[in-house]
Coordinates of N, CA and C in Angstrom, one line a residue:
X264 N 105.5 56.2 121.8 CA 105.4 57.1 120.6 C 104.7 56.4 119.5
X265 N 103.6 56.9 119.0 CA 102.9 56.2 117.9 C 103.6 56.5 116.6
X266 N 103.1 55.7 115.5 CA 103.7 55.8 114.2 C 103.7 57.2 113.6
X267 N 102.5 57.9 113.8 CA 102.4 59.2 113.3 C 103.4 60.2 113.9
X268 N 103.6 60.1 115.2 CA 104.6 61.0 115.8 C 106.0 60.7 115.4
X269 N 106.3 59.4 115.2 CA 107.6 59.1 114.8 C 107.9 59.6 113.3
X270 N 106.9 59.7 112.5 CA 107.1 60.2 111.2 C 107.2 61.7 111.1
X271 N 106.4 62.3 112.0 CA 106.3 63.8 112.0 C 107.6 64.4 112.6
X272 N 108.3 63.7 113.5 CA 109.5 64.3 114.1 C 110.6 64.5 113.1
X273 N 111.0 63.5 112.3 CA 112.0 63.7 111.3 C 111.6 64.8 110.3
X274 N 110.3 64.9 110.0 CA 109.8 65.9 109.0 C 110.0 67.3 109.6
X275 N 109.7 67.5 110.9 CA 109.9 68.8 111.6 C 111.4 69.1 111.7
X276 N 112.2 68.1 111.9 CA 113.7 68.3 112.0 C 114.2 68.8 110.6
X277 N 113.8 68.2 109.5 CA 114.2 68.6 108.2 C 113.8 70.0 107.9
X278 N 112.5 70.3 108.3 CA 112.0 71.7 108.0 C 112.8 72.7 108.8
X279 N 113.2 72.3 110.0 CA 114.0 73.2 110.9 C 115.3 73.5 110.3
X280 N 115.9 72.4 109.7 CA 117.3 72.6 109.1 C 117.2 73.5 107.9
X281 N 116.1 73.3 107.1 CA 116.0 74.1 105.9 C 115.7 75.6 106.2
X282 N 114.9 75.7 107.3 CA 114.7 77.1 107.8 C 116.0 77.8 108.1
X283 N 116.8 77.1 108.8 CA 118.1 77.7 109.3 C 119.0 77.9 108.0
X284 N 118.9 77.1 107.0 CA 119.6 77.4 105.8 C 119.1 78.7 105.1
X285 N 117.8 78.9 105.2 CA 117.3 80.1 104.7 C 117.8 81.3 105.5
X286 N 117.9 81.2 106.8 CA 118.5 82.2 107.7 C 119.9 82.5 107.3
X287 N 120.7 81.5 107.0 CA 122.1 81.6 106.6 C 122.2 82.3 105.3
X288 N 121.2 82.0 104.4 CA 121.2 82.7 103.0 C 121.0 84.2 103.1
X289 N 120.2 84.6 104.1 CA 120.0 86.0 104.3 C 121.2 86.8 104.7
X290 N 122.2 86.1 105.4 CA 123.4 86.7 105.8 C 124.3 86.7 104.6
X291 N 124.2 87.7 103.7 CA 124.9 87.7 102.4 C 125.2 89.1 102.1
X292 N 126.0 89.3 101.0 CA 126.3 90.6 100.4 C 125.0 91.4 100.1
X293 N 124.0 90.7 99.4 CA 122.8 91.4 99.1 C 122.0 91.8 100.4
X294 N 122.1 91.0 101.4 CA 121.4 91.3 102.6 C 122.1 92.5 103.3
X295 N 123.4 92.6 103.3 CA 124.1 93.7 103.9 C 123.9 95.0 103.1
X296 N 123.8 94.9 101.8 CA 123.5 96.1 101.0 C 122.1 96.6 101.3
X297 N 121.1 95.7 101.4 CA 119.8 96.1 101.8 C 119.8 96.8 103.2
X298 N 120.5 96.2 104.1 CA 120.6 96.8 105.5 C 121.1 98.2 105.4
X299 N 122.1 98.4 104.5 CA 122.7 99.8 104.4 C 121.7 100.8 103.9
X300 N 120.8 100.3 103.0 CA 119.7 101.2 102.5 C 118.7 101.5 103.6
X301 N 118.5 100.6 104.5 CA 117.6 100.8 105.6 C 118.2 101.8 106.6
X302 N 119.5 101.9 106.7 CA 120.1 102.9 107.5 C 119.7 104.3 107.0
X303 N 119.7 104.5 105.7 CA 119.3 105.8 105.1 C 117.8 106.0 105.4
X304 N 117.0 104.9 105.3 CA 115.6 105.1 105.5 C 115.3 105.5 106.9
X305 N 116.0 105.0 107.9 CA 115.8 105.3 109.3 C 116.0 106.8 109.5
X306 N 117.0 107.4 108.9 CA 117.2 108.8 109.0 C 116.1 109.6 108.3
X307 N 115.6 109.1 107.1 CA 114.5 109.8 106.5 C 113.3 109.8 107.3
X308 N 113.0 108.7 107.9 CA 111.7 108.5 108.7 C 111.8 109.5 109.9
X309 N 113.0 109.5 110.5 CA 113.1 110.4 111.7 C 113.0 111.9 111.3
X310 N 113.5 112.2 110.2 CA 113.4 113.6 109.7 C 111.9 113.9 109.4
X311 N 111.1 112.9 109.0 CA 109.7 113.2 108.6 C 108.9 113.3 109.9
X312 N 109.4 113.0 111.1 CA 108.7 113.1 112.3 C 108.1 111.9 112.8
X313 N 108.4 110.7 112.2 CA 107.9 109.4 112.7 C 108.6 109.0 114.0
X314 N 107.8 108.4 114.9 CA 108.4 107.9 116.1 C 109.2 106.6 115.9
X315 N 110.0 106.2 116.8 CA 110.7 104.9 116.7 C 109.8 103.8 116.5
X316 N 108.7 103.7 117.3 CA 107.8 102.6 117.1 C 107.1 102.6 115.8
X317 N 106.7 103.7 115.3 CA 106.1 103.8 114.0 C 107.0 103.4 112.9
X318 N 108.3 103.8 113.0 CA 109.3 103.5 111.9 C 109.5 102.0 111.9
X319 N 109.7 101.4 113.0 CA 110.0 99.9 113.1 C 108.8 99.1 112.6
X320 N 107.6 99.6 113.1 CA 106.4 98.9 112.6 C 106.2 99.0 111.1
X321 N 106.6 100.1 110.5 CA 106.4 100.3 109.1 C 107.3 99.3 108.4
X322 N 108.5 99.1 108.9 CA 109.4 98.1 108.3 C 108.8 96.7 108.2
X323 N 108.3 96.3 109.4 CA 107.7 95.0 109.4 C 106.4 94.8 108.6
X324 N 105.6 95.8 108.6 CA 104.3 95.7 107.9 C 104.3 96.0 106.4
X325 N 105.0 97.0 106.1 CA 105.1 97.4 104.6 C 106.2 96.6 103.9
X326 N 107.3 96.5 104.6 CA 108.5 95.8 104.2 C 109.2 96.3 102.9
X327 N 108.6 96.3 101.8 CA 109.3 96.7 100.5 C 109.7 98.2 100.7
X328 N 111.0 98.4 100.5 CA 111.6 99.8 100.8 C 111.0 100.9 100.0
X329 N 110.8 100.7 98.6 CA 110.3 101.8 97.9 C 108.9 102.3 98.4
X330 N 108.0 101.3 98.8 CA 106.7 101.6 99.3 C 106.8 102.5 100.6
X331 N 107.8 102.1 101.4 CA 108.0 102.9 102.6 C 108.4 104.3 102.3
X332 N 109.3 104.4 101.4 CA 109.8 105.8 101.0 C 108.6 106.6 100.4
X333 N 107.8 106.0 99.6 CA 106.6 106.7 99.1 C 105.7 107.1 100.3
X334 N 105.5 106.3 101.3 CA 104.6 106.6 102.4 C 105.2 107.7 103.2
X335 N 106.5 107.7 103.5 CA 107.2 108.8 104.2 C 107.1 110.1 103.4
X336 N 107.3 110.0 102.1 CA 107.2 111.2 101.3 C 105.8 111.8 101.4
X337 N 104.8 110.9 101.4 CA 103.4 111.4 101.5 C 103.2 112.1 102.8
X338 N 103.8 111.5 103.9 CA 103.6 112.1 105.2 C 104.3 113.5 105.2
X339 N 105.5 113.6 104.6 CA 106.2 114.9 104.7 C 105.5 116.0 103.8
X340 N 104.8 115.6 102.8 CA 104.1 116.6 102.0 C 102.7 116.8 102.5
X341 N 102.3 116.2 103.5 CA 100.9 116.4 104.1 C 99.8 115.8 103.3
X342 N 100.1 114.8 102.5 CA 99.0 114.1 101.7 C 98.0 113.5 102.5
X343 N 96.8 113.4 102.0 CA 95.7 112.8 102.7 C 95.9 111.3 102.8
X344 N 95.2 110.6 103.8 CA 95.3 109.2 104.0 C 95.0 108.4 102.7
X345 N 93.8 108.7 102.1 CA 93.5 107.9 100.8 C 94.6 108.1 99.7
X346 N 95.1 109.3 99.6 CA 96.1 109.5 98.6 C 97.4 108.8 98.9
X347 N 97.8 108.8 100.2 CA 99.0 108.0 100.6 C 98.8 106.5 100.4
X348 N 97.6 106.0 100.8 CA 97.4 104.6 100.6 C 97.4 104.2 99.1
X349 N 96.8 105.1 98.3 CA 96.8 104.8 96.8 C 98.2 104.8 96.3
X350 N 99.1 105.7 96.7 CA 100.4 105.8 96.2 C 101.2 104.6 96.6
X351 N 101.1 104.2 97.9 CA 101.8 103.0 98.3 C 101.3 101.7 97.6
X352 N 100.0 101.6 97.4 CA 99.5 100.5 96.6 C 100.0 100.5 95.2
X353 N 100.0 101.6 94.6 CA 100.5 101.7 93.2 C 102.0 101.3 93.1
X354 N 102.8 101.8 94.1 CA 104.2 101.4 94.1 C 104.4 99.9 94.3
X355 N 103.5 99.3 95.0 CA 103.6 97.9 95.3 C 103.1 96.9 94.2
X356 N 102.4 97.5 93.3 CA 101.9 96.6 92.2 C 103.1 95.9 91.4
X357 N 104.2 96.6 91.4 CA 105.4 96.0 90.7 C 105.8 94.7 91.3
X358 N 105.4 94.4 92.6 CA 105.8 93.1 93.2 C 104.9 92.0 92.8
X359 N 103.7 92.3 92.2 CA 102.8 91.3 91.8 C 103.4 90.2 90.8
X360 N 104.1 90.7 89.8 CA 104.8 89.7 88.9 C 105.8 88.8 89.6
X361 N 106.5 89.4 90.6 CA 107.4 88.6 91.4 C 106.7 87.5 92.2
X362 N 105.6 87.9 92.8 CA 104.8 86.9 93.5 C 104.3 85.8 92.6
X363 N 103.8 86.2 91.4 CA 103.3 85.2 90.5 C 104.4 84.2 90.0
X364 N 105.7 84.7 89.9 CA 106.8 83.9 89.5 C 107.3 83.0 90.6
X365 N 107.2 83.5 91.8 CA 107.8 82.8 93.0 C 106.9 81.7 93.5
X366 N 105.6 82.0 93.6 CA 104.7 81.1 94.3 C 104.7 79.7 93.7
X367 N 104.7 79.5 92.3 CA 104.8 78.2 91.8 C 106.1 77.4 92.2
X368 N 107.2 78.2 92.4 CA 108.5 77.6 92.8 C 108.4 77.2 94.3
X369 N 107.6 77.9 95.1 CA 107.5 77.5 96.5 C 106.5 76.4 96.7
X370 N 105.5 76.3 95.9 CA 104.4 75.3 96.1 C 105.0 73.9 96.1
X371 N 104.8 73.2 97.2 CA 105.1 71.8 97.2 C 103.9 70.9 97.0
X372 N 104.0 69.6 97.1 CA 102.9 68.7 96.9 C 101.7 68.9 97.8
X373 N 102.0 69.3 99.0 CA 100.9 69.5 100.0 C 100.9 70.8 100.7
X374 N 101.4 71.8 100.0 CA 101.5 73.1 100.6 C 100.2 73.8 100.8
X375 N 99.8 74.2 102.1 CA 98.5 74.9 102.3 C 98.6 76.3 101.7
X376 N 97.4 76.8 101.2 CA 97.4 78.1 100.6 C 97.8 79.2 101.6
X377 N 97.4 79.0 102.8 CA 97.6 80.1 103.8 C 99.1 80.3 104.0
X378 N 99.9 79.2 103.8 CA 101.4 79.4 103.9 C 101.9 80.2 102.8
X379 N 101.4 80.0 101.6 CA 101.8 80.8 100.5 C 101.4 82.3 100.6
X380 N 100.2 82.5 101.1 CA 99.8 83.9 101.3 C 100.7 84.6 102.4
X381 N 101.0 83.8 103.4 CA 101.9 84.4 104.5 C 103.3 84.7 103.9
X382 N 103.8 83.8 103.2 CA 105.2 84.0 102.7 C 105.2 85.1 101.6
X383 N 104.1 85.3 100.9 CA 104.1 86.4 99.9 C 104.4 87.8 100.6
X384 N 104.1 87.9 101.9 CA 104.4 89.2 102.5 C 105.9 89.5 102.5
X385 N 106.8 88.5 102.4 CA 108.2 88.7 102.5 C 108.8 89.0 101.1
X386 N 108.0 89.0 100.0 CA 108.5 89.2 98.7 C 108.9 90.7 98.5
X387 N 110.1 90.8 98.2 CA 110.7 92.1 97.8 C 111.9 91.8 96.9
X388 N 112.6 92.7 96.3 CA 113.6 92.4 95.3 C 114.7 91.5 95.9
X389 N 115.2 91.8 97.0 CA 116.3 91.1 97.6 C 115.9 89.6 97.8
X390 N 114.9 89.4 98.6 CA 114.4 88.0 98.9 C 114.1 87.3 97.6
X391 N 113.4 88.0 96.7 CA 113.0 87.3 95.4 C 114.2 86.9 94.6
X392 N 115.2 87.8 94.5 CA 116.4 87.4 93.7 C 117.1 86.2 94.3
X393 N 117.3 86.3 95.7 CA 118.0 85.2 96.3 C 117.3 83.9 96.2
X394 N 115.9 84.0 96.3 CA 115.1 82.7 96.3 C 115.1 82.2 94.9
X395 N 114.9 83.0 93.8 CA 114.9 82.5 92.5 C 116.2 81.9 92.0
X396 N 117.3 82.3 92.6 CA 118.6 81.8 92.3 C 118.8 80.4 92.9
X397 N 118.2 80.1 94.0 CA 118.5 78.9 94.8 C 117.4 77.9 95.0
X398 N 116.1 78.3 94.7 CA 115.0 77.4 95.1 C 115.1 76.1 94.2
X399 N 115.5 76.1 93.0 CA 115.5 74.9 92.2 C 116.5 73.8 92.7
X400 N 117.4 74.2 93.5 CA 118.3 73.2 94.1 C 117.8 72.7 95.5
X401 N 116.6 73.1 95.9 CA 116.0 72.7 97.2 C 114.9 71.8 96.9
X402 N 114.7 70.7 97.7 CA 113.6 69.8 97.6 C 112.2 70.6 97.6
X403 N 111.3 70.3 96.7 CA 110.0 71.0 96.7 C 109.3 71.1 98.0
X404 N 109.3 70.1 98.8 CA 108.6 70.0 100.1 C 109.3 70.9 101.1
X405 N 110.5 71.3 100.9 CA 111.3 72.1 101.9 C 111.4 73.6 101.5
X406 N 110.9 74.0 100.3 CA 111.1 75.3 99.8 C 110.4 76.4 100.7
X407 N 109.2 76.1 101.2 CA 108.5 77.1 102.0 C 109.3 77.3 103.3
X408 N 109.9 76.3 103.9 CA 110.7 76.4 105.1 C 111.9 77.3 104.8
X409 N 112.6 77.0 103.7 CA 113.8 77.7 103.3 C 113.4 79.2 103.2
X410 N 112.4 79.5 102.4 CA 112.0 80.9 102.1 C 111.5 81.6 103.4
X411 N 110.9 80.9 104.3 CA 110.4 81.5 105.5 C 111.6 81.9 106.3
X412 N 112.7 81.1 106.4 CA 113.9 81.5 107.1 C 114.6 82.7 106.4
X413 N 114.6 82.7 105.1 CA 115.2 83.8 104.3 C 114.4 85.1 104.5
X414 N 113.1 85.1 104.3 CA 112.3 86.3 104.4 C 112.2 86.8 105.8
X415 N 112.0 86.0 106.7 CA 111.8 86.5 108.1 C 113.1 87.0 108.7
X416 N 114.2 86.5 108.3 CA 115.5 87.0 108.8 C 115.7 88.4 108.2
X417 N 115.5 88.6 106.9 CA 115.7 89.9 106.3 C 114.8 90.9 107.0
X418 N 113.5 90.6 107.3 CA 112.6 91.5 107.9 C 113.0 91.9 109.3
X419 N 113.3 90.8 110.1 CA 113.6 91.1 111.5 C 114.9 91.8 111.7
X420 N 115.9 91.4 110.9 CA 117.2 92.1 111.0 C 117.1 93.5 110.6
X421 N 116.4 93.8 109.6 CA 116.3 95.3 109.2 C 115.4 96.1 110.1
X422 N 114.5 95.4 110.8 CA 113.8 96.1 111.9 C 114.7 96.5 113.0
X423 N 115.7 95.6 113.3 CA 116.7 95.9 114.3 C 117.6 97.0 113.8
X424 N 118.0 96.9 112.5 CA 118.9 98.0 112.0 C 118.3 99.3 112.0
X425 N 117.0 99.4 111.7 CA 116.3 100.7 111.7 C 116.1 101.2 113.1
X426 N 115.9 100.3 114.1 CA 115.7 100.8 115.4 C 117.0 101.4 116.0
X427 N 118.1 100.7 115.7 CA 119.4 101.2 116.2 C 119.8 102.5 115.5
X428 N 119.6 102.5 114.2 CA 120.0 103.7 113.4 C 119.1 104.9 113.8
X429 N 117.8 104.7 114.1 CA 117.0 105.7 114.5 C 117.5 106.4 115.8
X430 N 118.0 105.6 116.7 CA 118.5 106.2 118.0 C 119.7 107.0 117.8
X431 N 120.6 106.6 116.8 CA 121.9 107.3 116.7 C 121.9 108.1 115.4
X432 N 120.7 108.3 114.8 CA 120.6 109.0 113.5 C 121.2 110.4 113.5
X433 N 121.1 111.1 114.7 CA 121.6 112.5 114.8 C 123.1 112.5 114.6
X434 N 123.9 111.4 114.8 CA 125.3 111.4 114.7 C 125.8 110.9 113.3
X435 N 124.8 110.6 112.4 CA 125.1 110.1 111.1 C 125.1 111.3 110.1
X436 N 126.2 111.6 109.4 CA 126.1 112.7 108.4 C 125.1 112.4 107.3
X437 N 124.4 113.5 106.9 CA 123.3 113.3 105.9 C 123.9 112.7 104.6
X438 N 125.1 113.1 104.2 CA 125.7 112.6 103.0 C 125.9 111.1 103.1
X439 N 126.3 110.6 104.2 CA 126.5 109.2 104.4 C 125.2 108.4 104.3
X440 N 124.1 109.0 104.9 CA 122.8 108.3 104.8 C 122.4 108.3 103.4
X441 N 122.6 109.4 102.6 CA 122.1 109.4 101.2 C 122.9 108.4 100.4
X442 N 124.2 108.3 100.6 CA 125.1 107.3 99.9 C 124.7 105.9 100.2
X443 N 124.4 105.6 101.4 CA 124.0 104.2 101.8 C 122.6 103.9 101.1
X444 N 121.7 104.9 101.1 CA 120.4 104.7 100.6 C 120.5 104.4 99.1
X445 N 121.5 105.0 98.4 CA 121.6 104.8 96.9 C 122.2 103.4 96.6
X446 N 122.7 102.7 97.5 CA 123.3 101.4 97.2 C 122.2 100.4 96.8
X447 N 121.0 100.6 97.3 CA 119.9 99.6 97.0 C 119.5 99.6 95.6
X448 N 119.2 100.8 94.9 CA 118.8 100.7 93.5 C 120.0 100.2 92.6
X449 N 121.2 100.5 93.0 CA 122.3 99.9 92.3 C 122.4 98.4 92.4
X450 N 122.1 97.9 93.6 CA 122.1 96.5 93.8 C 120.9 95.8 93.0
X451 N 119.8 96.5 93.1 CA 118.6 96.0 92.4 C 118.9 95.8 91.0
X452 N 119.5 96.7 90.3 CA 119.7 96.7 88.9 C 120.7 95.5 88.5
X453 N 121.8 95.4 89.3 CA 122.7 94.4 88.9 C 122.2 93.0 89.2
X454 N 121.4 92.9 90.3 CA 120.9 91.6 90.7 C 119.8 91.1 89.7
X455 N 118.9 92.0 89.3 CA 117.9 91.7 88.3 C 118.5 91.3 87.0
X456 N 119.6 92.0 86.6 CA 120.2 91.7 85.4 C 120.8 90.3 85.4
X457 N 121.5 90.0 86.5 CA 122.1 88.6 86.6 C 121.1 87.5 86.8
X458 N 119.9 87.8 87.3 CA 119.0 86.7 87.6 C 118.0 86.6 86.4
X459 N 118.0 87.5 85.4 CA 117.1 87.4 84.3 C 117.3 86.1 83.6
X460 N 116.2 85.3 83.3 CA 116.3 84.1 82.6 C 116.0 84.2 81.1
X461 N 115.5 85.3 80.7 CA 115.2 85.5 79.3 C 115.9 86.8 78.8
X462 N 116.3 86.9 77.6 CA 116.9 88.1 77.0 C 116.0 89.3 77.1
X463 N 114.6 89.0 77.1 CA 113.7 90.1 77.2 C 113.8 90.9 78.5
X464 N 114.3 90.2 79.5 CA 114.5 91.0 80.8 C 115.6 92.0 80.6
X465 N 116.7 91.6 79.9 CA 117.8 92.6 79.7 C 117.3 93.7 78.8
X466 N 116.5 93.4 77.8 CA 116.0 94.4 76.9 C 115.2 95.4 77.6
X467 N 114.3 94.9 78.5 CA 113.4 95.8 79.3 C 114.2 96.7 80.2
X468 N 115.3 96.2 80.8 CA 116.1 97.0 81.7 C 116.8 98.1 81.0
X469 N 117.4 97.7 79.8 CA 118.1 98.7 79.0 C 117.2 99.8 78.5
X470 N 116.0 99.4 78.0 CA 115.0 100.4 77.6 C 114.6 101.3 78.8
X471 N 114.4 100.7 79.9 CA 114.0 101.5 81.1 C 115.0 102.5 81.5
X472 N 116.3 102.1 81.4 CA 117.4 103.1 81.8 C 117.4 104.2 80.8
X473 N 117.2 103.9 79.5 CA 117.3 105.0 78.5 C 116.1 105.9 78.5
X474 N 114.9 105.2 78.6 CA 113.6 106.0 78.5 C 113.3 106.8 79.8
X475 N 113.8 106.3 81.0 CA 113.4 107.0 82.2 C 113.8 108.5 82.2
X476 N 115.1 108.8 82.0 CA 115.5 110.2 81.9 C 114.8 111.0 80.8
X477 N 114.6 110.4 79.7 CA 114.0 111.1 78.6 C 112.5 111.5 78.9
X478 N 111.8 110.5 79.4 CA 110.4 110.8 79.8 C 110.3 111.7 81.0
X479 N 111.3 111.8 81.8 CA 111.3 112.7 82.9 C 111.3 114.2 82.4
X480 N 111.9 114.4 81.3 CA 111.9 115.7 80.7 C 110.6 116.1 80.0
X481 N 109.9 115.1 79.6 CA 108.6 115.3 78.9 C 107.4 115.2 79.8
X482 N 107.3 114.2 80.6 CA 106.2 114.0 81.5 C 106.8 113.6 82.9
X483 N 107.2 114.5 83.7 CA 107.9 114.3 84.9 C 107.1 113.4 85.9
X484 N 105.8 113.6 86.0 CA 105.1 112.8 86.9 C 104.8 111.4 86.5
X485 N 105.1 111.0 85.3 CA 104.7 109.7 84.8 C 105.9 109.0 84.1
X486 N 107.1 109.5 84.5 CA 108.3 109.0 83.8 C 108.6 107.5 84.1
X487 N 108.5 107.1 85.4 CA 108.8 105.7 85.7 C 107.7 104.8 85.1
X488 N 106.4 105.2 85.2 CA 105.3 104.4 84.7 C 105.5 104.3 83.2
X489 N 105.8 105.4 82.5 CA 105.9 105.3 81.1 C 107.1 104.5 80.6
X490 N 108.2 104.6 81.3 CA 109.4 103.8 81.0 C 109.1 102.3 81.2
X491 N 108.4 102.0 82.3 CA 108.0 100.6 82.5 C 107.1 100.0 81.5
X492 N 106.1 100.8 81.1 CA 105.1 100.3 80.2 C 105.7 100.1 78.8
X493 N 106.4 101.2 78.4 CA 107.0 101.1 77.0 C 108.1 100.1 76.9
X494 N 109.1 100.1 77.9 CA 110.2 99.2 77.9 C 109.7 97.7 78.0
X495 N 108.8 97.5 79.0 CA 108.3 96.2 79.2 C 107.5 95.7 78.0
X496 N 106.7 96.6 77.4 CA 105.9 96.2 76.3 C 106.7 95.8 75.1
X497 N 107.7 96.6 74.8 CA 108.6 96.3 73.7 C 109.4 95.0 73.9
X498 N 109.9 94.8 75.1 CA 110.6 93.6 75.4 C 109.7 92.4 75.3
X499 N 108.5 92.5 75.8 CA 107.5 91.4 75.7 C 107.2 91.1 74.2
X500 N 107.0 92.1 73.4 CA 106.8 91.9 72.0 C 107.9 91.2 71.3
X501 N 109.1 91.6 71.6 CA 110.3 91.0 71.0 C 110.4 89.5 71.5
X502 N 110.1 89.3 72.7 CA 110.2 87.9 73.3 C 109.1 87.0 72.5
X503 N 107.9 87.5 72.4 CA 106.9 86.7 71.7 C 107.3 86.4 70.2
X504 N 107.8 87.5 69.6 CA 108.2 87.3 68.2 C 109.4 86.3 68.1
X505 N 110.3 86.3 69.0 CA 111.4 85.3 69.0 C 110.9 83.9 69.2
X506 N 109.9 83.7 70.1 CA 109.4 82.4 70.3 C 108.6 81.9 69.1
X507 N 107.9 82.8 68.4 CA 107.2 82.3 67.2 C 108.2 82.0 66.1
X508 N 109.3 82.7 66.0 CA 110.3 82.3 65.0 C 110.9 81.0 65.3
X509 N 111.2 80.8 66.6 CA 111.8 79.5 67.0 C 110.8 78.3 66.7
X510 N 109.5 78.6 66.9 CA 108.6 77.5 66.7 C 108.2 77.2 65.3
X511 N 108.5 78.2 64.4 CA 108.2 78.1 63.0 C 109.1 77.1 62.3

């Protein structure tokens, strides 16, 4: 065995161990809550007329649950392909700030760009929250391996959950499916609140909760967008003002 091989073997072993730690991190309360929401999604997809293969493929390729719900809703309403694609893309824009925040935490001293591009596919609220809570305690060179284990496990496990649920969906009461589906937004809210590193994040969430129902009465089609823009804009303005006061 040459010197290069002897050095690469321990490196591969370390990466494998950190990958398995990421797998173990996916087996958690947040992961189970996410799986419960996918149970509801499987029933929704079957009701929309999607086949088993199409539903499981959608989980792996689209991944983020709200985007899949938007796509299934577009299918159920008979929307055109460009309109459905635009709606899914618009719903996924919200993940861009998460990717921007996560990638610098994942990047190690010699991390190839293609690895970061690939891992960005696994970014959704659950994986993002779990990663942002734990990555700073992981050696920089091992963070991509850890997140690969975390993200891939969440995706593959929920593909399995959806496949099993799709087969037995006829025996699942609609009320149970709806209740399980609603666990995800509740978890998203509590997790984002706990993982927020700045007070501005809490301000934005409170404003969004208050403004969402109010704007729904005024502009029903743009309530979420308006609540996000107004709440986020006000929170960002307060954050900038607070930093300027602290620097003065």
